[in-house]
Amino acid sequence: MEDDIEEMNRSSVKDSESELNEVFSPNISESKDIASTMGFVGFGKKARTFDFDALFEQTKKAAKERFDSNKNASPVYVESPAQENKTASSSESDSSSNDSSDSDDDIIGPPIPKNLNNSLNESKIKDNEESDSEDNSSVLVNDRYRTIPVKHEVILEHGSKTVSAASLDPSGSRLITGGYDFDVKFWDFAGMDVSLQSFRCLRPCESHQIKNIEYSITGDAILIVAGNSQAKILDRDGFELLECPKGDQYISDMAKTKGHCAMLNDGCWHPRIKEEFLTCSNDGSLRIWLIDEQAKQKYVIKPRQQGGLRAIPISCRYSRDGQLVTAACQDGSIQMWDHRKHFVNTCLLARNAHDKGTDTSSIAFSYDNNYVASRGGDDTLKLWDIRKFSKPVNVFDSLFNRYSMTDCNFSPDDSYIFTGVSLRKNESMGKLVFFDKNTFQTVYELEVDNSDVIRSMWHPKLNQIIASTKNGIVKVYYSPEVSERGAKLCIVKTKRKIKPTEMICEQQIITPHALPMFRIDRPKSTKKQMEKDRKDPLRSQRPDLPVTGPGQGGRIASAGNTLSSFIVRNLGLKKKIDDTLDPREAILKYAKDAEENPYWVTPAYSKTQPKPLFCDEEKTDEPPAKQKKI
């Protein structure tokens, strides 16, 4: 038996050597040719050469096949320590026979290196772990939006009137709000501190209430829809880019005019084309605009009532893929047109979606683009399936609504639908109500403030909820665990100290062509003005310089050597004036000199003037004469 085993081992070694010779034969032939040309073929014993690349490839193939064979083998059970001790001797005795049988069953070749076998096993384990981590990450992403982020709130004060418009840019770094006070305010979460002050306030549409504000898909343009008939486009910093033209109000066919001729109601951007946006107006038309050097209308859509009369659109929206144009009209209908076709006939129509004569304030498409939610003025919120648009999937009642711009939206994972609720007569808190889309149950009621809740949105990147109210505040809700950036950036920043700025109150007269000696410098920056004033001894109130040397410089004049000499020259040698001397006597003291040596007036009038006579006062006992009243 032992002889047979030795012969089998020898045969396996010979076979492996033959395979190695086949692999390395090209290299050996090349080495022989090189040796013959160099002239040292017959010197010494020939050294063996190996092709390591081929060797590693062969070991990889063998390891892979062995791994696959072990995979299909029966499971291995772990023995207890006592059984391991008992079977240790038997395993040692049978190791040779097992090795020989393995050599017969497995592929003949060089043995697999331990490090290579371990690396293969580690790579397999890593692949399994990565697949598990991907599954877990998908679960975490889904769970991220399952919890409503309302643990903390940040209050932004827009003003004292209704905040009727709000929008976040796609990145979530800036918020813009507008209201019934005609103002539009810009908020930068990265630049704000705890004081929560807006960095810019504009009044783009003069004395018109702001109906809707929306950032474009790239975030570089802002659509402003106000109570006038002309929508405006602003850039990211609030500077006006263009204004839509106004139509002719005396033309009955709205397709023949170049713009709206009545108050705007709503507007939005196209989700895929950054130059296109949509507006709707009380003139009974929806207009699709393209931004070039100026805004030009591309299409005019005219919704109709059931009898063919003009229907007034209250809100409008694109679908998530941009293929549907939707309008909710005042007759209670929801009408949709295919963006790829002519806007003549509707592709989807629900005539009695809401009560006739009420304002359907909002339309929202789900993120999977299969469902539509509509917020009606009849105190309802309805969910529609686009694939079966004949009747609503579900209706949520008793949601009081008094505004024509109250929002409804879907959560980022389409699991919730939420909308704001206005206050009834006996209610005290406005709410934001969340419903489950699948079970149609009320999931959560968020009490926002003691006023009506109008605008609301749930940003998918920030995972934060924005809600605006009637009393002029905007609340940002977030959760520290699942929310990112946004309001979390500004609440941790301390309030910056305001540097006192010095106002230049002098009136500046700018004369650009004046001579240099008459020219007045233009007002400079605060820093340069402070440096210039610092050099001026009067404006900077520079104190007197100290005395340098033996009593010279400083406050003492250059002629005075010492302080005592200065006092003697200026004070000690001065003639003292007697305060008790009569001024008349002091003047008459010089009368004799004036008569003898006249110099100024007397020589000119000596011949014509009479001789002056002075009154001599004599003391009498008579009382002084009474002064006459004047």
mmCIF file of N, CA and C in Angstrom, residues 170-267:
data_model
loop_
_atom_site.group_PDB
_atom_site.id
_atom_site.type_symbol
_atom_site.label_atom_id
_atom_site.label_comp_id
_atom_site.label_asym_id
_atom_site.label_seq_id
_atom_site.Cartn_x
_atom_site.Cartn_y
_atom_site.Cartn_z
ATOM 1 N N PRO A 170 -32.654 74.768 -4.787
ATOM 2 C CA PRO A 170 -32.436 73.301 -4.843
ATOM 3 C C PRO A 170 -31.403 72.795 -3.859
ATOM 4 N N SER A 171 -30.372 73.578 -3.568
ATOM 5 C CA SER A 171 -29.357 73.126 -2.619
ATOM 6 C C SER A 171 -29.790 73.299 -1.172
ATOM 7 N N GLY A 172 -30.798 74.121 -0.920
ATOM 8 C CA GLY A 172 -31.279 74.326 0.438
ATOM 9 C C GLY A 172 -30.483 75.346 1.229
ATOM 10 N N SER A 173 -29.646 76.146 0.574
ATOM 11 C CA SER A 173 -28.827 77.110 1.300
ATOM 12 C C SER A 173 -29.535 78.445 1.513
ATOM 13 N N ARG A 174 -30.512 78.767 0.656
ATOM 14 C CA ARG A 174 -31.188 80.053 0.771
ATOM 15 C C ARG A 174 -32.698 79.873 0.766
ATOM 16 N N LEU A 175 -33.351 80.738 1.523
ATOM 17 C CA LEU A 175 -34.809 80.785 1.601
ATOM 18 C C LEU A 175 -35.252 82.180 1.200
ATOM 19 N N ILE A 176 -36.327 82.252 0.418
ATOM 20 C CA ILE A 176 -36.888 83.532 0.008
ATOM 21 C C ILE A 176 -38.365 83.534 0.352
ATOM 22 N N THR A 177 -38.835 84.645 0.941
ATOM 23 C CA THR A 177 -40.225 84.757 1.383
ATOM 24 C C THR A 177 -40.824 86.055 0.861
ATOM 25 N N GLY A 178 -42.122 86.037 0.624
ATOM 26 C CA GLY A 178 -42.863 87.217 0.189
ATOM 27 C C GLY A 178 -44.243 87.221 0.819
ATOM 28 N N GLY A 179 -44.851 88.405 0.920
ATOM 29 C CA GLY A 179 -46.124 88.470 1.616
ATOM 30 C C GLY A 179 -47.005 89.597 1.149
ATOM 31 N N TYR A 180 -48.031 89.843 1.955
ATOM 32 C CA TYR A 180 -49.001 90.889 1.668
ATOM 33 C C TYR A 180 -48.450 92.288 1.931
ATOM 34 N N ASP A 181 -47.275 92.400 2.541
ATOM 35 C CA ASP A 181 -46.655 93.707 2.749
ATOM 36 C C ASP A 181 -45.804 94.133 1.556
ATOM 37 N N PHE A 182 -45.916 93.403 0.436
ATOM 38 C CA PHE A 182 -45.250 93.694 -0.838
ATOM 39 C C PHE A 182 -43.747 93.458 -0.799
ATOM 40 N N ASP A 183 -43.192 92.983 0.313
ATOM 41 C CA ASP A 183 -41.747 92.814 0.452
ATOM 42 C C ASP A 183 -41.342 91.385 0.131
ATOM 43 N N VAL A 184 -40.128 91.259 -0.380
ATOM 44 C CA VAL A 184 -39.496 89.964 -0.623
ATOM 45 C C VAL A 184 -38.183 89.950 0.151
ATOM 46 N N LYS A 185 -38.017 88.965 1.028
ATOM 47 C CA LYS A 185 -36.820 88.897 1.872
ATOM 48 C C LYS A 185 -36.015 87.644 1.554
ATOM 49 N N PHE A 186 -34.690 87.823 1.614
ATOM 50 C CA PHE A 186 -33.748 86.752 1.329
ATOM 51 C C PHE A 186 -33.092 86.322 2.639
ATOM 52 N N TRP A 187 -33.036 85.003 2.851
ATOM 53 C CA TRP A 187 -32.431 84.435 4.066
ATOM 54 C C TRP A 187 -31.348 83.447 3.640
ATOM 55 N N ASP A 188 -30.171 83.592 4.221
ATOM 56 C CA ASP A 188 -29.048 82.708 3.916
ATOM 57 C C ASP A 188 -28.713 81.934 5.187
ATOM 58 N N PHE A 189 -28.939 80.626 5.171
ATOM 59 C CA PHE A 189 -28.710 79.833 6.379
ATOM 60 C C PHE A 189 -27.234 79.792 6.752
ATOM 61 N N ALA A 190 -26.354 79.766 5.759
ATOM 62 C CA ALA A 190 -24.918 79.697 6.060
ATOM 63 C C ALA A 190 -24.378 81.024 6.577
ATOM 64 N N GLY A 191 -25.015 82.139 6.226
ATOM 65 C CA GLY A 191 -24.516 83.446 6.649
ATOM 66 C C GLY A 191 -25.221 84.028 7.862
ATOM 67 N N MET A 192 -26.336 83.441 8.291
ATOM 68 C CA MET A 192 -27.074 83.978 9.440
ATOM 69 C C MET A 192 -26.454 83.516 10.749
ATOM 70 N N ASP A 193 -26.704 84.288 11.795
ATOM 71 C CA ASP A 193 -26.332 83.882 13.145
ATOM 72 C C ASP A 193 -27.611 83.711 13.967
ATOM 73 N N VAL A 194 -27.465 83.733 15.273
ATOM 74 C CA VAL A 194 -28.615 83.485 16.151
ATOM 75 C C VAL A 194 -29.653 84.600 16.045
ATOM 76 N N SER A 195 -29.251 85.784 15.597
ATOM 77 C CA SER A 195 -30.214 86.876 15.462
ATOM 78 C C SER A 195 -31.229 86.617 14.359
ATOM 79 N N LEU A 196 -30.911 85.749 13.378
ATOM 80 C CA LEU A 196 -31.838 85.313 12.326
ATOM 81 C C LEU A 196 -32.398 86.514 11.550
ATOM 82 N N GLN A 197 -31.488 87.310 10.990
ATOM 83 C CA GLN A 197 -31.880 88.471 10.206
ATOM 84 C C GLN A 197 -31.681 88.181 8.719
ATOM 85 N N SER A 198 -32.603 88.658 7.887
ATOM 86 C CA SER A 198 -32.467 88.503 6.447
ATOM 87 C C SER A 198 -31.380 89.450 5.942
ATOM 88 N N PHE A 199 -30.710 89.044 4.860
ATOM 89 C CA PHE A 199 -29.612 89.865 4.362
ATOM 90 C C PHE A 199 -30.065 90.805 3.237
ATOM 91 N N ARG A 200 -31.307 90.688 2.764
ATOM 92 C CA ARG A 200 -31.781 91.596 1.718
ATOM 93 C C ARG A 200 -33.302 91.654 1.745
ATOM 94 N N CYS A 201 -33.829 92.862 1.508
ATOM 95 C CA CYS A 201 -35.276 93.076 1.452
ATOM 96 C C CYS A 201 -35.575 93.928 0.223
ATOM 97 N N LEU A 202 -36.474 93.435 -0.625
ATOM 98 C CA LEU A 202 -36.814 94.119 -1.874
ATOM 99 C C LEU A 202 -38.322 94.329 -1.959
ATOM 100 N N ARG A 203 -38.709 95.216 -2.846
ATOM 101 C CA ARG A 203 -40.112 95.407 -3.200
ATOM 102 C C ARG A 203 -40.187 95.398 -4.727
ATOM 103 N N PRO A 204 -40.152 94.190 -5.349
ATOM 104 C CA PRO A 204 -39.982 94.119 -6.803
ATOM 105 C C PRO A 204 -41.211 94.537 -7.591
ATOM 106 N N CYS A 205 -42.398 94.373 -7.027
ATOM 107 C CA CYS A 205 -43.632 94.644 -7.776
ATOM 108 C C CYS A 205 -44.411 95.810 -7.185
ATOM 109 N N GLU A 206 -43.697 96.748 -6.587
ATOM 110 C CA GLU A 206 -44.289 97.952 -6.015
ATOM 111 C C GLU A 206 -45.395 97.592 -5.027
ATOM 112 N N SER A 207 -46.626 98.054 -5.262
ATOM 113 C CA SER A 207 -47.704 97.859 -4.278
ATOM 114 C C SER A 207 -48.622 96.708 -4.681
ATOM 115 N N HIS A 208 -48.043 95.569 -5.032
ATOM 116 C CA HIS A 208 -48.820 94.384 -5.380
ATOM 117 C C HIS A 208 -48.432 93.242 -4.446
ATOM 118 N N GLN A 209 -49.445 92.544 -3.958
ATOM 119 C CA GLN A 209 -49.194 91.415 -3.070
ATOM 120 C C GLN A 209 -48.485 90.289 -3.820
ATOM 121 N N ILE A 210 -47.564 89.643 -3.118
ATOM 122 C CA ILE A 210 -46.804 88.543 -3.711
ATOM 123 C C ILE A 210 -47.654 87.272 -3.641
ATOM 124 N N LYS A 211 -47.901 86.653 -4.802
ATOM 125 C CA LYS A 211 -48.728 85.442 -4.856
ATOM 126 C C LYS A 211 -47.877 84.167 -4.755
ATOM 127 N N ASN A 212 -46.760 84.140 -5.470
ATOM 128 C CA ASN A 212 -45.923 82.946 -5.451
ATOM 129 C C ASN A 212 -44.487 83.331 -5.787
ATOM 130 N N ILE A 213 -43.549 82.596 -5.201
ATOM 131 C CA ILE A 213 -42.119 82.755 -5.452
ATOM 132 C C ILE A 213 -41.542 81.360 -5.640
ATOM 133 N N GLU A 214 -40.667 81.192 -6.622
ATOM 134 C CA GLU A 214 -40.084 79.872 -6.853
ATOM 135 C C GLU A 214 -38.706 80.005 -7.482
ATOM 136 N N TYR A 215 -37.757 79.229 -6.943
ATOM 137 C CA TYR A 215 -36.417 79.139 -7.528
ATOM 138 C C TYR A 215 -36.458 78.233 -8.755
ATOM 139 N N SER A 216 -35.600 78.523 -9.720
ATOM 140 C CA SER A 216 -35.481 77.658 -10.894
ATOM 141 C C SER A 216 -34.761 76.370 -10.510
ATOM 142 N N ILE A 217 -34.714 75.420 -11.428
ATOM 143 C CA ILE A 217 -34.118 74.114 -11.116
ATOM 144 C C ILE A 217 -32.614 74.222 -10.902
ATOM 145 N N THR A 218 -31.981 75.253 -11.458
ATOM 146 C CA THR A 218 -30.555 75.460 -11.231
ATOM 147 C C THR A 218 -30.283 76.411 -10.077
ATOM 148 N N GLY A 219 -31.296 77.102 -9.581
ATOM 149 C CA GLY A 219 -31.134 78.002 -8.449
ATOM 150 C C GLY A 219 -30.566 79.360 -8.787
ATOM 151 N N ASP A 220 -30.404 79.692 -10.080
ATOM 152 C CA ASP A 220 -29.815 80.975 -10.449
ATOM 153 C C ASP A 220 -30.854 82.014 -10.848
ATOM 154 N N ALA A 221 -32.122 81.682 -10.834
ATOM 155 C CA ALA A 221 -33.184 82.632 -11.201
ATOM 156 C C ALA A 221 -34.377 82.414 -10.281
ATOM 157 N N ILE A 222 -35.131 83.501 -10.082
ATOM 158 C CA ILE A 222 -36.290 83.473 -9.181
ATOM 159 C C ILE A 222 -37.489 84.027 -9.934
ATOM 160 N N LEU A 223 -38.584 83.279 -9.922
ATOM 161 C CA LEU A 223 -39.830 83.713 -10.543
ATOM 162 C C LEU A 223 -40.697 84.397 -9.491
ATOM 163 N N ILE A 224 -41.114 85.640 -9.773
ATOM 164 C CA ILE A 224 -41.961 86.413 -8.863
ATOM 165 C C ILE A 224 -43.327 86.571 -9.518
ATOM 166 N N VAL A 225 -44.368 86.041 -8.868
ATOM 167 C CA VAL A 225 -45.743 86.184 -9.340
ATOM 168 C C VAL A 225 -46.490 87.020 -8.307
ATOM 169 N N ALA A 226 -46.939 88.204 -8.731
ATOM 170 C CA ALA A 226 -47.613 89.133 -7.827
ATOM 171 C C ALA A 226 -49.033 89.404 -8.320
ATOM 172 N N GLY A 227 -49.680 90.371 -7.695
ATOM 173 C CA GLY A 227 -51.056 90.684 -8.031
ATOM 174 C C GLY A 227 -51.218 91.469 -9.313
ATOM 175 N N ASN A 228 -50.125 91.816 -9.982
ATOM 176 C CA ASN A 228 -50.238 92.505 -11.264
ATOM 177 C C ASN A 228 -50.298 91.482 -12.394
ATOM 178 N N SER A 229 -50.205 91.955 -13.623
ATOM 179 C CA SER A 229 -50.326 91.061 -14.779
ATOM 180 C C SER A 229 -48.991 90.704 -15.404
ATOM 181 N N GLN A 230 -47.873 91.130 -14.808
ATOM 182 C CA GLN A 230 -46.558 90.902 -15.388
ATOM 183 C C GLN A 230 -45.673 90.194 -14.379
ATOM 184 N N ALA A 231 -45.292 88.970 -14.713
ATOM 185 C CA ALA A 231 -44.368 88.222 -13.865
ATOM 186 C C ALA A 231 -42.953 88.739 -14.082
ATOM 187 N N LYS A 232 -42.133 88.620 -13.057
ATOM 188 C CA LYS A 232 -40.749 89.099 -13.119
ATOM 189 C C LYS A 232 -39.789 87.965 -12.815
ATOM 190 N N ILE A 233 -38.589 88.086 -13.391
ATOM 191 C CA ILE A 233 -37.505 87.140 -13.139
ATOM 192 C C ILE A 233 -36.367 87.907 -12.481
ATOM 193 N N LEU A 234 -35.944 87.463 -11.311
ATOM 194 C CA LEU A 234 -34.808 88.043 -10.602
ATOM 195 C C LEU A 234 -33.658 87.053 -10.603
ATOM 196 N N ASP A 235 -32.447 87.579 -10.462
ATOM 197 C CA ASP A 235 -31.310 86.681 -10.322
ATOM 198 C C ASP A 235 -31.190 86.258 -8.859
ATOM 199 N N ARG A 236 -30.141 85.533 -8.549
ATOM 200 C CA ARG A 236 -30.004 84.944 -7.218
ATOM 201 C C ARG A 236 -29.837 85.997 -6.126
ATOM 202 N N ASP A 237 -29.301 87.153 -6.499
ATOM 203 C CA ASP A 237 -29.077 88.213 -5.520
ATOM 204 C C ASP A 237 -30.201 89.239 -5.485
ATOM 205 N N GLY A 238 -31.258 89.042 -6.270
ATOM 206 C CA GLY A 238 -32.406 89.926 -6.203
ATOM 207 C C GLY A 238 -32.442 91.024 -7.241
ATOM 208 N N PHE A 239 -31.518 91.019 -8.203
ATOM 209 C CA PHE A 239 -31.539 92.048 -9.252
ATOM 210 C C PHE A 239 -32.414 91.568 -10.410
ATOM 211 N N GLU A 240 -33.188 92.485 -10.943
ATOM 212 C CA GLU A 240 -34.157 92.130 -11.971
ATOM 213 C C GLU A 240 -33.466 91.766 -13.275
ATOM 214 N N LEU A 241 -33.845 90.615 -13.830
ATOM 215 C CA LEU A 241 -33.318 90.180 -15.120
ATOM 216 C C LEU A 241 -34.248 90.582 -16.257
ATOM 217 N N LEU A 242 -35.513 90.310 -16.106
ATOM 218 C CA LEU A 242 -36.466 90.672 -17.159
ATOM 219 C C LEU A 242 -37.880 90.689 -16.583
ATOM 220 N N GLU A 243 -38.801 91.222 -17.369
ATOM 221 C CA GLU A 243 -40.202 91.323 -16.996
ATOM 222 C C GLU A 243 -41.058 90.896 -18.184
ATOM 223 N N CYS A 244 -42.072 90.112 -17.903
ATOM 224 C CA CYS A 244 -42.952 89.657 -18.972
ATOM 225 C C CYS A 244 -43.759 90.830 -19.525
ATOM 226 N N PRO A 245 -44.021 90.826 -20.814
ATOM 227 C CA PRO A 245 -44.815 91.936 -21.386
ATOM 228 C C PRO A 245 -46.277 91.848 -20.983
ATOM 229 N N LYS A 246 -46.961 92.977 -21.081
ATOM 230 C CA LYS A 246 -48.381 93.044 -20.740
ATOM 231 C C LYS A 246 -49.218 92.955 -22.015
ATOM 232 N N GLY A 247 -50.325 92.217 -21.939
ATOM 233 C CA GLY A 247 -51.192 92.038 -23.095
ATOM 234 C C GLY A 247 -52.175 93.178 -23.269
ATOM 235 N N ASP A 248 -52.855 93.137 -24.373
ATOM 236 C CA ASP A 248 -53.871 94.145 -24.709
ATOM 237 C C ASP A 248 -55.211 93.698 -24.127
ATOM 238 N N GLN A 249 -55.748 94.480 -23.222
ATOM 239 C CA GLN A 249 -56.977 94.085 -22.533
ATOM 240 C C GLN A 249 -58.226 94.278 -23.395
ATOM 241 N N TYR A 250 -58.108 94.933 -24.546
ATOM 242 C CA TYR A 250 -59.259 95.165 -25.400
ATOM 243 C C TYR A 250 -59.420 94.086 -26.469
ATOM 244 N N ILE A 251 -58.519 93.085 -26.480
ATOM 245 C CA ILE A 251 -58.637 91.968 -27.412
ATOM 246 C C ILE A 251 -59.307 90.813 -26.673
ATOM 247 N N SER A 252 -60.379 90.315 -27.263
ATOM 248 C CA SER A 252 -61.146 89.257 -26.587
ATOM 249 C C SER A 252 -60.448 87.907 -26.671
ATOM 250 N N ASP A 253 -59.748 87.611 -27.759
ATOM 251 C CA ASP A 253 -59.053 86.346 -27.924
ATOM 252 C C ASP A 253 -57.697 86.450 -27.246
ATOM 253 N N MET A 254 -57.526 85.692 -26.147
ATOM 254 C CA MET A 254 -56.299 85.777 -25.387
ATOM 255 C C MET A 254 -55.092 85.202 -26.129
ATOM 256 N N ALA A 255 -55.310 84.402 -27.143
ATOM 257 C CA ALA A 255 -54.195 83.859 -27.915
ATOM 258 C C ALA A 255 -53.565 84.907 -28.818
ATOM 259 N N LYS A 256 -54.233 86.022 -29.039
ATOM 260 C CA LYS A 256 -53.731 87.056 -29.934
ATOM 261 C C LYS A 256 -52.916 88.126 -29.203
ATOM 262 N N THR A 257 -52.874 88.081 -27.891
ATOM 263 C CA THR A 257 -52.116 89.068 -27.132
ATOM 264 C C THR A 257 -50.758 88.500 -26.766
ATOM 265 N N LYS A 258 -49.829 89.387 -26.453
ATOM 266 C CA LYS A 258 -48.456 88.973 -26.171
ATOM 267 C C LYS A 258 -48.199 88.746 -24.681
ATOM 268 N N GLY A 259 -49.221 88.851 -23.860
ATOM 269 C CA GLY A 259 -49.046 88.625 -22.431
ATOM 270 C C GLY A 259 -50.376 88.654 -21.714
ATOM 271 N N HIS A 260 -50.314 88.469 -20.382
ATOM 272 C CA HIS A 260 -51.528 88.499 -19.566
ATOM 273 C C HIS A 260 -52.041 89.928 -19.464
ATOM 274 N N CYS A 261 -53.358 90.051 -19.358
ATOM 275 C CA CYS A 261 -53.981 91.367 -19.216
ATOM 276 C C CYS A 261 -54.854 91.442 -17.964
ATOM 277 N N ALA A 262 -54.673 90.505 -17.028
ATOM 278 C CA ALA A 262 -55.407 90.535 -15.759
ATOM 279 C C ALA A 262 -54.479 90.029 -14.659
ATOM 280 N N MET A 263 -54.975 90.037 -13.437
ATOM 281 C CA MET A 263 -54.164 89.673 -12.280
ATOM 282 C C MET A 263 -53.666 88.233 -12.376
ATOM 283 N N LEU A 264 -52.393 88.029 -12.026
ATOM 284 C CA LEU A 264 -51.823 86.686 -12.004
ATOM 285 C C LEU A 264 -52.269 85.937 -10.754
ATOM 286 N N ASN A 265 -52.359 84.608 -10.880
ATOM 287 C CA ASN A 265 -52.754 83.769 -9.751
ATOM 288 C C ASN A 265 -51.645 82.829 -9.281
ATOM 289 N N ASP A 266 -50.872 82.295 -10.224
ATOM 290 C CA ASP A 266 -49.855 81.316 -9.847
ATOM 291 C C ASP A 266 -48.826 81.233 -10.973
ATOM 292 N N GLY A 267 -47.714 80.561 -10.674
ATOM 293 C CA GLY A 267 -46.660 80.352 -11.654
ATOM 294 C C GLY A 267 -45.655 79.347 -11.138
#
